């Protein structure tokens, strides 16, 4: 995507949506899933992802489970009950935003 600033405001919603669909994921897995789902159009850097994950955790929306994989610890992120509710709210908010932008970009003449 030419201008990554367009999706930065949606990063939290993207993370929450992916975790809702997959139960739990680790950071690199999230970045790769976004890249796959968008055919490479969106690329989330670790520098953007991890601060967002830590913020969501501190807000009580995510819980973290440490799992030993190949002799190293990996953090798996999962939604809390509050995270489930926030996901629904964020998705609804994003849908309204997209509809509004569509009206601005492609208004229908009545």
PDB file of N, CA and C in Angstrom, residues 27-100:
ATOM      1  N   UNK A  27       3.312 -12.781  17.705  1.00  0.00           N
ATOM      2  CA  UNK A  27       3.513 -11.564  16.930  1.00  0.00           C
ATOM      3  C   UNK A  27       3.857 -11.771  15.467  1.00  0.00           C
ATOM      4  N   UNK A  28       4.880 -12.560  15.197  1.00  0.00           N
ATOM      5  CA  UNK A  28       5.290 -12.776  13.807  1.00  0.00           C
ATOM      6  C   UNK A  28       4.160 -13.406  13.001  1.00  0.00           C
ATOM      7  N   UNK A  29       3.416 -14.287  13.634  1.00  0.00           N
ATOM      8  CA  UNK A  29       2.280 -14.927  12.980  1.00  0.00           C
ATOM      9  C   UNK A  29       1.236 -13.889  12.556  1.00  0.00           C
ATOM     10  N   UNK A  30       1.020 -12.879  13.393  1.00  0.00           N
ATOM     11  CA  UNK A  30       0.078 -11.807  13.069  1.00  0.00           C
ATOM     12  C   UNK A  30       0.559 -11.045  11.833  1.00  0.00           C
ATOM     13  N   UNK A  31       1.847 -10.692  11.806  1.00  0.00           N
ATOM     14  CA  UNK A  31       2.370  -9.938  10.659  1.00  0.00           C
ATOM     15  C   UNK A  31       2.234 -10.732   9.372  1.00  0.00           C
ATOM     16  N   UNK A  32       2.490 -12.020   9.431  1.00  0.00           N
ATOM     17  CA  UNK A  32       2.409 -12.855   8.233  1.00  0.00           C
ATOM     18  C   UNK A  32       0.966 -13.070   7.775  1.00  0.00           C
ATOM     19  N   UNK A  33       0.059 -13.192   8.723  1.00  0.00           N
ATOM     20  CA  UNK A  33      -1.358 -13.379   8.387  1.00  0.00           C
ATOM     21  C   UNK A  33      -1.895 -12.145   7.663  1.00  0.00           C
ATOM     22  N   UNK A  34      -1.529 -10.960   8.148  1.00  0.00           N
ATOM     23  CA  UNK A  34      -1.958  -9.715   7.502  1.00  0.00           C
ATOM     24  C   UNK A  34      -1.398  -9.645   6.083  1.00  0.00           C
ATOM     25  N   UNK A  35      -0.141  -9.972   5.942  1.00  0.00           N
ATOM     26  CA  UNK A  35       0.491  -9.943   4.620  1.00  0.00           C
ATOM     27  C   UNK A  35      -0.212 -10.921   3.668  1.00  0.00           C
ATOM     28  N   UNK A  36      -0.521 -12.106   4.154  1.00  0.00           N
ATOM     29  CA  UNK A  36      -1.192 -13.121   3.336  1.00  0.00           C
ATOM     30  C   UNK A  36      -2.604 -12.688   2.953  1.00  0.00           C
ATOM     31  N   UNK A  37      -3.372 -12.234   3.949  1.00  0.00           N
ATOM     32  CA  UNK A  37      -4.770 -11.850   3.693  1.00  0.00           C
ATOM     33  C   UNK A  37      -4.897 -10.672   2.737  1.00  0.00           C
ATOM     34  N   UNK A  38      -3.879  -9.819   2.713  1.00  0.00           N
ATOM     35  CA  UNK A  38      -3.936  -8.628   1.859  1.00  0.00           C
ATOM     36  C   UNK A  38      -3.084  -8.763   0.598  1.00  0.00           C
ATOM     37  N   UNK A  39      -2.652  -9.989   0.315  1.00  0.00           N
ATOM     38  CA  UNK A  39      -1.794 -10.236  -0.857  1.00  0.00           C
ATOM     39  C   UNK A  39      -0.586  -9.299  -0.884  1.00  0.00           C
ATOM     40  N   UNK A  40      -0.034  -9.039   0.288  1.00  0.00           N
ATOM     41  CA  UNK A  40       1.164  -8.222   0.389  1.00  0.00           C
ATOM     42  C   UNK A  40       0.924  -6.725   0.381  1.00  0.00           C
ATOM     43  N   UNK A  41      -0.324  -6.294   0.289  1.00  0.00           N
ATOM     44  CA  UNK A  41      -0.626  -4.858   0.260  1.00  0.00           C
ATOM     45  C   UNK A  41      -0.346  -4.186   1.597  1.00  0.00           C
ATOM     46  N   UNK A  42      -0.604  -4.890   2.691  1.00  0.00           N
ATOM     47  CA  UNK A  42      -0.328  -4.354   4.024  1.00  0.00           C
ATOM     48  C   UNK A  42       0.801  -5.142   4.652  1.00  0.00           C
ATOM     49  N   UNK A  43       1.717  -4.416   5.236  1.00  0.00           N
ATOM     50  CA  UNK A  43       2.835  -5.039   5.927  1.00  0.00           C
ATOM     51  C   UNK A  43       2.997  -4.349   7.275  1.00  0.00           C
ATOM     52  N   UNK A  44       2.764  -5.094   8.341  1.00  0.00           N
ATOM     53  CA  UNK A  44       2.869  -4.525   9.683  1.00  0.00           C
ATOM     54  C   UNK A  44       4.278  -4.796  10.203  1.00  0.00           C
ATOM     55  N   UNK A  45       4.969  -3.744  10.578  1.00  0.00           N
ATOM     56  CA  UNK A  45       6.318  -3.901  11.104  1.00  0.00           C
ATOM     57  C   UNK A  45       6.261  -4.284  12.581  1.00  0.00           C
ATOM     58  N   UNK A  46       7.317  -4.907  13.049  1.00  0.00           N
ATOM     59  CA  UNK A  46       7.401  -5.249  14.468  1.00  0.00           C
ATOM     60  C   UNK A  46       7.379  -3.984  15.321  1.00  0.00           C
ATOM     61  N   UNK A  47       7.962  -2.907  14.784  1.00  0.00           N
ATOM     62  CA  UNK A  47       7.994  -1.640  15.503  1.00  0.00           C
ATOM     63  C   UNK A  47       6.619  -1.038  15.724  1.00  0.00           C
ATOM     64  N   UNK A  48       5.662  -1.399  14.890  1.00  0.00           N
ATOM     65  CA  UNK A  48       4.279  -0.945  15.068  1.00  0.00           C
ATOM     66  C   UNK A  48       3.465  -1.979  15.842  1.00  0.00           C
ATOM     67  N   UNK A  49       3.721  -3.256  15.568  1.00  0.00           N
ATOM     68  CA  UNK A  49       2.913  -4.329  16.156  1.00  0.00           C
ATOM     69  C   UNK A  49       3.099  -4.465  17.664  1.00  0.00           C
ATOM     70  N   UNK A  50       4.327  -4.584  18.111  1.00  0.00           N
ATOM     71  CA  UNK A  50       4.544  -4.899  19.528  1.00  0.00           C
ATOM     72  C   UNK A  50       4.088  -3.805  20.488  1.00  0.00           C
ATOM     73  N   UNK A  51       4.300  -2.530  20.173  1.00  0.00           N
ATOM     74  CA  UNK A  51       3.718  -1.507  21.055  1.00  0.00           C
ATOM     75  C   UNK A  51       2.195  -1.612  21.120  1.00  0.00           C
ATOM     76  N   UNK A  52       1.564  -1.923  19.987  1.00  0.00           N
ATOM     77  CA  UNK A  52       0.095  -2.069  19.971  1.00  0.00           C
ATOM     78  C   UNK A  52      -0.336  -3.263  20.814  1.00  0.00           C
ATOM     79  N   UNK A  53       0.385  -4.383  20.706  1.00  0.00           N
ATOM     80  CA  UNK A  53       0.066  -5.563  21.514  1.00  0.00           C
ATOM     81  C   UNK A  53       0.234  -5.268  23.003  1.00  0.00           C
ATOM     82  N   UNK A  54       1.315  -4.586  23.373  1.00  0.00           N
ATOM     83  CA  UNK A  54       1.559  -4.252  24.785  1.00  0.00           C
ATOM     84  C   UNK A  54       0.489  -3.311  25.323  1.00  0.00           C
ATOM     85  N   UNK A  55       0.062  -2.372  24.490  1.00  0.00           N
ATOM     86  CA  UNK A  55      -0.994  -1.441  24.900  1.00  0.00           C
ATOM     87  C   UNK A  55      -2.303  -2.184  25.126  1.00  0.00           C
ATOM     88  N   UNK A  56      -2.660  -3.070  24.216  1.00  0.00           N
ATOM     89  CA  UNK A  56      -3.891  -3.856  24.363  1.00  0.00           C
ATOM     90  C   UNK A  56      -3.830  -4.746  25.610  1.00  0.00           C
ATOM     91  N   UNK A  57      -2.661  -5.281  25.875  1.00  0.00           N
ATOM     92  CA  UNK A  57      -2.488  -6.100  27.084  1.00  0.00           C
ATOM     93  C   UNK A  57      -2.655  -5.246  28.341  1.00  0.00           C
ATOM     94  N   UNK A  58      -2.039  -4.072  28.351  1.00  0.00           N
ATOM     95  CA  UNK A  58      -2.135  -3.203  29.528  1.00  0.00           C
ATOM     96  C   UNK A  58      -3.555  -2.689  29.751  1.00  0.00           C
ATOM     97  N   UNK A  59      -4.333  -2.615  28.682  1.00  0.00           N
ATOM     98  CA  UNK A  59      -5.735  -2.192  28.796  1.00  0.00           C
ATOM     99  C   UNK A  59      -6.650  -3.346  29.208  1.00  0.00           C
ATOM    100  N   UNK A  60      -6.081  -4.537  29.365  1.00  0.00           N
ATOM    101  CA  UNK A  60      -6.870  -5.695  29.782  1.00  0.00           C
ATOM    102  C   UNK A  60      -7.646  -6.355  28.657  1.00  0.00           C
ATOM    103  N   UNK A  61      -7.279  -6.048  27.407  1.00  0.00           N
ATOM    104  CA  UNK A  61      -7.989  -6.614  26.265  1.00  0.00           C
ATOM    105  C   UNK A  61      -7.349  -7.907  25.764  1.00  0.00           C
ATOM    106  N   UNK A  62      -6.081  -8.104  26.111  1.00  0.00           N
ATOM    107  CA  UNK A  62      -5.358  -9.309  25.728  1.00  0.00           C
ATOM    108  C   UNK A  62      -4.731  -9.949  26.953  1.00  0.00           C
ATOM    109  N   UNK A  63      -4.600 -11.266  26.892  1.00  0.00           N
ATOM    110  CA  UNK A  63      -3.799 -11.976  27.884  1.00  0.00           C
ATOM    111  C   UNK A  63      -2.699 -12.690  27.124  1.00  0.00           C
ATOM    112  N   UNK A  64      -1.599 -12.921  27.812  1.00  0.00           N
ATOM    113  CA  UNK A  64      -0.420 -13.493  27.180  1.00  0.00           C
ATOM    114  C   UNK A  64      -0.095 -14.828  27.819  1.00  0.00           C
ATOM    115  N   UNK A  65       0.255 -15.778  26.971  1.00  0.00           N
ATOM    116  CA  UNK A  65       0.702 -17.082  27.449  1.00  0.00           C
ATOM    117  C   UNK A  65       2.079 -17.333  26.863  1.00  0.00           C
ATOM    118  N   UNK A  66       3.022 -17.661  27.729  1.00  0.00           N
ATOM    119  CA  UNK A  66       4.384 -17.969  27.287  1.00  0.00           C
ATOM    120  C   UNK A  66       4.471 -19.468  27.024  1.00  0.00           C
ATOM    121  N   UNK A  67       4.943 -19.837  25.835  1.00  0.00           N
ATOM    122  CA  UNK A  67       5.072 -21.237  25.443  1.00  0.00           C
ATOM    123  C   UNK A  67       6.494 -21.464  24.949  1.00  0.00           C
ATOM    124  N   UNK A  68       7.108 -22.550  25.407  1.00  0.00           N
ATOM    125  CA  UNK A  68       8.453 -22.870  24.956  1.00  0.00           C
ATOM    126  C   UNK A  68       8.363 -23.606  23.619  1.00  0.00           C
ATOM    127  N   UNK A  69       8.990 -23.013  22.598  1.00  0.00           N
ATOM    128  CA  UNK A  69       9.002 -23.583  21.249  1.00  0.00           C
ATOM    129  C   UNK A  69      10.447 -23.603  20.778  1.00  0.00           C
ATOM    130  N   UNK A  70      10.944 -24.790  20.437  1.00  0.00           N
ATOM    131  CA  UNK A  70      12.335 -24.920  19.965  1.00  0.00           C
ATOM    132  C   UNK A  70      13.334 -24.231  20.884  1.00  0.00           C
ATOM    133  N   UNK A  71      13.213 -24.492  22.160  1.00  0.00           N
ATOM    134  CA  UNK A  71      14.140 -23.968  23.173  1.00  0.00           C
ATOM    135  C   UNK A  71      14.086 -22.457  23.364  1.00  0.00           C
ATOM    136  N   UNK A  72      13.020 -21.816  22.922  1.00  0.00           N
ATOM    137  CA  UNK A  72      12.861 -20.385  23.212  1.00  0.00           C
ATOM    138  C   UNK A  72      11.409 -20.123  23.575  1.00  0.00           C
ATOM    139  N   UNK A  73      11.235 -19.064  24.339  1.00  0.00           N
ATOM    140  CA  UNK A  73       9.883 -18.714  24.764  1.00  0.00           C
ATOM    141  C   UNK A  73       9.199 -17.862  23.700  1.00  0.00           C
ATOM    142  N   UNK A  74       7.950 -18.201  23.442  1.00  0.00           N
ATOM    143  CA  UNK A  74       7.155 -17.455  22.476  1.00  0.00           C
ATOM    144  C   UNK A  74       5.903 -16.955  23.200  1.00  0.00           C
ATOM    145  N   UNK A  75       5.567 -15.676  22.967  1.00  0.00           N
ATOM    146  CA  UNK A  75       4.368 -15.089  23.573  1.00  0.00           C
ATOM    147  C   UNK A  75       3.183 -15.278  22.635  1.00  0.00           C
ATOM    148  N   UNK A  76       2.148 -15.935  23.147  1.00  0.00           N
ATOM    149  CA  UNK A  76       0.899 -16.079  22.417  1.00  0.00           C
ATOM    150  C   UNK A  76      -0.114 -15.118  23.017  1.00  0.00           C
ATOM    151  N   UNK A  77      -0.779 -14.375  22.158  1.00  0.00           N
ATOM    152  CA  UNK A  77      -1.760 -13.385  22.584  1.00  0.00           C
ATOM    153  C   UNK A  77      -3.160 -13.928  22.339  1.00  0.00           C
ATOM    154  N   UNK A  78      -4.049 -13.664  23.299  1.00  0.00           N
ATOM    155  CA  UNK A  78      -5.430 -14.139  23.237  1.00  0.00           C
ATOM    156  C   UNK A  78      -6.333 -13.040  23.779  1.00  0.00           C
ATOM    157  N   UNK A  79      -7.543 -12.948  23.241  1.00  0.00           N
ATOM    158  CA  UNK A  79      -8.509 -11.959  23.719  1.00  0.00           C
ATOM    159  C   UNK A  79      -9.030 -12.323  25.113  1.00  0.00           C
ATOM    160  N   UNK A  80      -9.218 -11.321  25.937  1.00  0.00           N
ATOM    161  CA  UNK A  80      -9.933 -11.492  27.203  1.00  0.00           C
ATOM    162  C   UNK A  80     -11.417 -11.274  26.905  1.00  0.00           C
ATOM    163  N   UNK A  81     -12.274 -11.435  27.906  1.00  0.00           N
ATOM    164  CA  UNK A  81     -13.701 -11.143  27.711  1.00  0.00           C
ATOM    165  C   UNK A  81     -13.900  -9.686  27.300  1.00  0.00           C
ATOM    166  N   UNK A  82     -13.148  -8.792  27.949  1.00  0.00           N
ATOM    167  CA  UNK A  82     -13.235  -7.369  27.589  1.00  0.00           C
ATOM    168  C   UNK A  82     -12.741  -7.156  26.161  1.00  0.00           C
ATOM    169  N   UNK A  83     -11.733  -7.921  25.753  1.00  0.00           N
ATOM    170  CA  UNK A  83     -11.214  -7.836  24.390  1.00  0.00           C
ATOM    171  C   UNK A  83     -12.233  -8.279  23.360  1.00  0.00           C
ATOM    172  N   UNK A  84     -13.025  -9.304  23.709  1.00  0.00           N
ATOM    173  CA  UNK A  84     -14.098  -9.765  22.811  1.00  0.00           C
ATOM    174  C   UNK A  84     -15.105  -8.639  22.582  1.00  0.00           C
ATOM    175  N   UNK A  85     -15.485  -7.971  23.665  1.00  0.00           N
ATOM    176  CA  UNK A  85     -16.461  -6.872  23.554  1.00  0.00           C
ATOM    177  C   UNK A  85     -15.884  -5.703  22.759  1.00  0.00           C
ATOM    178  N   UNK A  86     -14.622  -5.396  23.026  1.00  0.00           N
ATOM    179  CA  UNK A  86     -13.977  -4.285  22.326  1.00  0.00           C
ATOM    180  C   UNK A  86     -13.839  -4.589  20.831  1.00  0.00           C
ATOM    181  N   UNK A  87     -13.597  -5.844  20.498  1.00  0.00           N
ATOM    182  CA  UNK A  87     -13.488  -6.235  19.092  1.00  0.00           C
ATOM    183  C   UNK A  87     -14.783  -5.935  18.353  1.00  0.00           C
ATOM    184  N   UNK A  88     -15.895  -6.323  18.939  1.00  0.00           N
ATOM    185  CA  UNK A  88     -17.194  -6.057  18.314  1.00  0.00           C
ATOM    186  C   UNK A  88     -17.400  -4.557  18.134  1.00  0.00           C
ATOM    187  N   UNK A  89     -17.048  -3.780  19.137  1.00  0.00           N
ATOM    188  CA  UNK A  89     -17.199  -2.329  19.077  1.00  0.00           C
ATOM    189  C   UNK A  89     -16.304  -1.718  17.998  1.00  0.00           C
ATOM    190  N   UNK A  90     -15.045  -2.152  17.952  1.00  0.00           N
ATOM    191  CA  UNK A  90     -14.092  -1.613  16.978  1.00  0.00           C
ATOM    192  C   UNK A  90     -14.494  -1.975  15.545  1.00  0.00           C
ATOM    193  N   UNK A  91     -14.990  -3.203  15.352  1.00  0.00           N
ATOM    194  CA  UNK A  91     -15.398  -3.609  14.006  1.00  0.00           C
ATOM    195  C   UNK A  91     -16.605  -2.807  13.541  1.00  0.00           C
ATOM    196  N   UNK A  92     -17.545  -2.571  14.428  1.00  0.00           N
ATOM    197  CA  UNK A  92     -18.710  -1.765  14.096  1.00  0.00           C
ATOM    198  C   UNK A  92     -18.287  -0.337  13.740  1.00  0.00           C
ATOM    199  N   UNK A  93     -17.385   0.206  14.528  1.00  0.00           N
ATOM    200  CA  UNK A  93     -16.869   1.557  14.291  1.00  0.00           C
ATOM    201  C   UNK A  93     -16.171   1.635  12.931  1.00  0.00           C
ATOM    202  N   UNK A  94     -15.373   0.628  12.611  1.00  0.00           N
ATOM    203  CA  UNK A  94     -14.654   0.607  11.338  1.00  0.00           C
ATOM    204  C   UNK A  94     -15.622   0.487  10.162  1.00  0.00           C
ATOM    205  N   UNK A  95     -16.641  -0.326  10.298  1.00  0.00           N
ATOM    206  CA  UNK A  95     -17.633  -0.469   9.237  1.00  0.00           C
ATOM    207  C   UNK A  95     -18.334   0.862   8.959  1.00  0.00           C
ATOM    208  N   UNK A  96     -18.685   1.585  10.026  1.00  0.00           N
ATOM    209  CA  UNK A  96     -19.320   2.906   9.845  1.00  0.00           C
ATOM    210  C   UNK A  96     -18.363   3.874   9.149  1.00  0.00           C
ATOM    211  N   UNK A  97     -17.096   3.821   9.523  1.00  0.00           N
ATOM    212  CA  UNK A  97     -16.088   4.691   8.914  1.00  0.00           C
ATOM    213  C   UNK A  97     -15.951   4.384   7.418  1.00  0.00           C
ATOM    214  N   UNK A  98     -15.896   3.107   7.076  1.00  0.00           N
ATOM    215  CA  UNK A  98     -15.764   2.711   5.670  1.00  0.00           C
ATOM    216  C   UNK A  98     -16.977   3.178   4.866  1.00  0.00           C
ATOM    217  N   UNK A  99     -18.167   3.020   5.419  1.00  0.00           N
ATOM    218  CA  UNK A  99     -19.386   3.481   4.733  1.00  0.00           C
ATOM    219  C   UNK A  99     -19.335   4.990   4.507  1.00  0.00           C
ATOM    220  N   UNK A 100     -18.899   5.723   5.501  1.00  0.00           N
ATOM    221  CA  UNK A 100     -18.808   7.181   5.382  1.00  0.00           C
ATOM    222  C   UNK A 100     -17.797   7.566   4.307  1.00  0.00           C
TER     223      UNK A 100
END
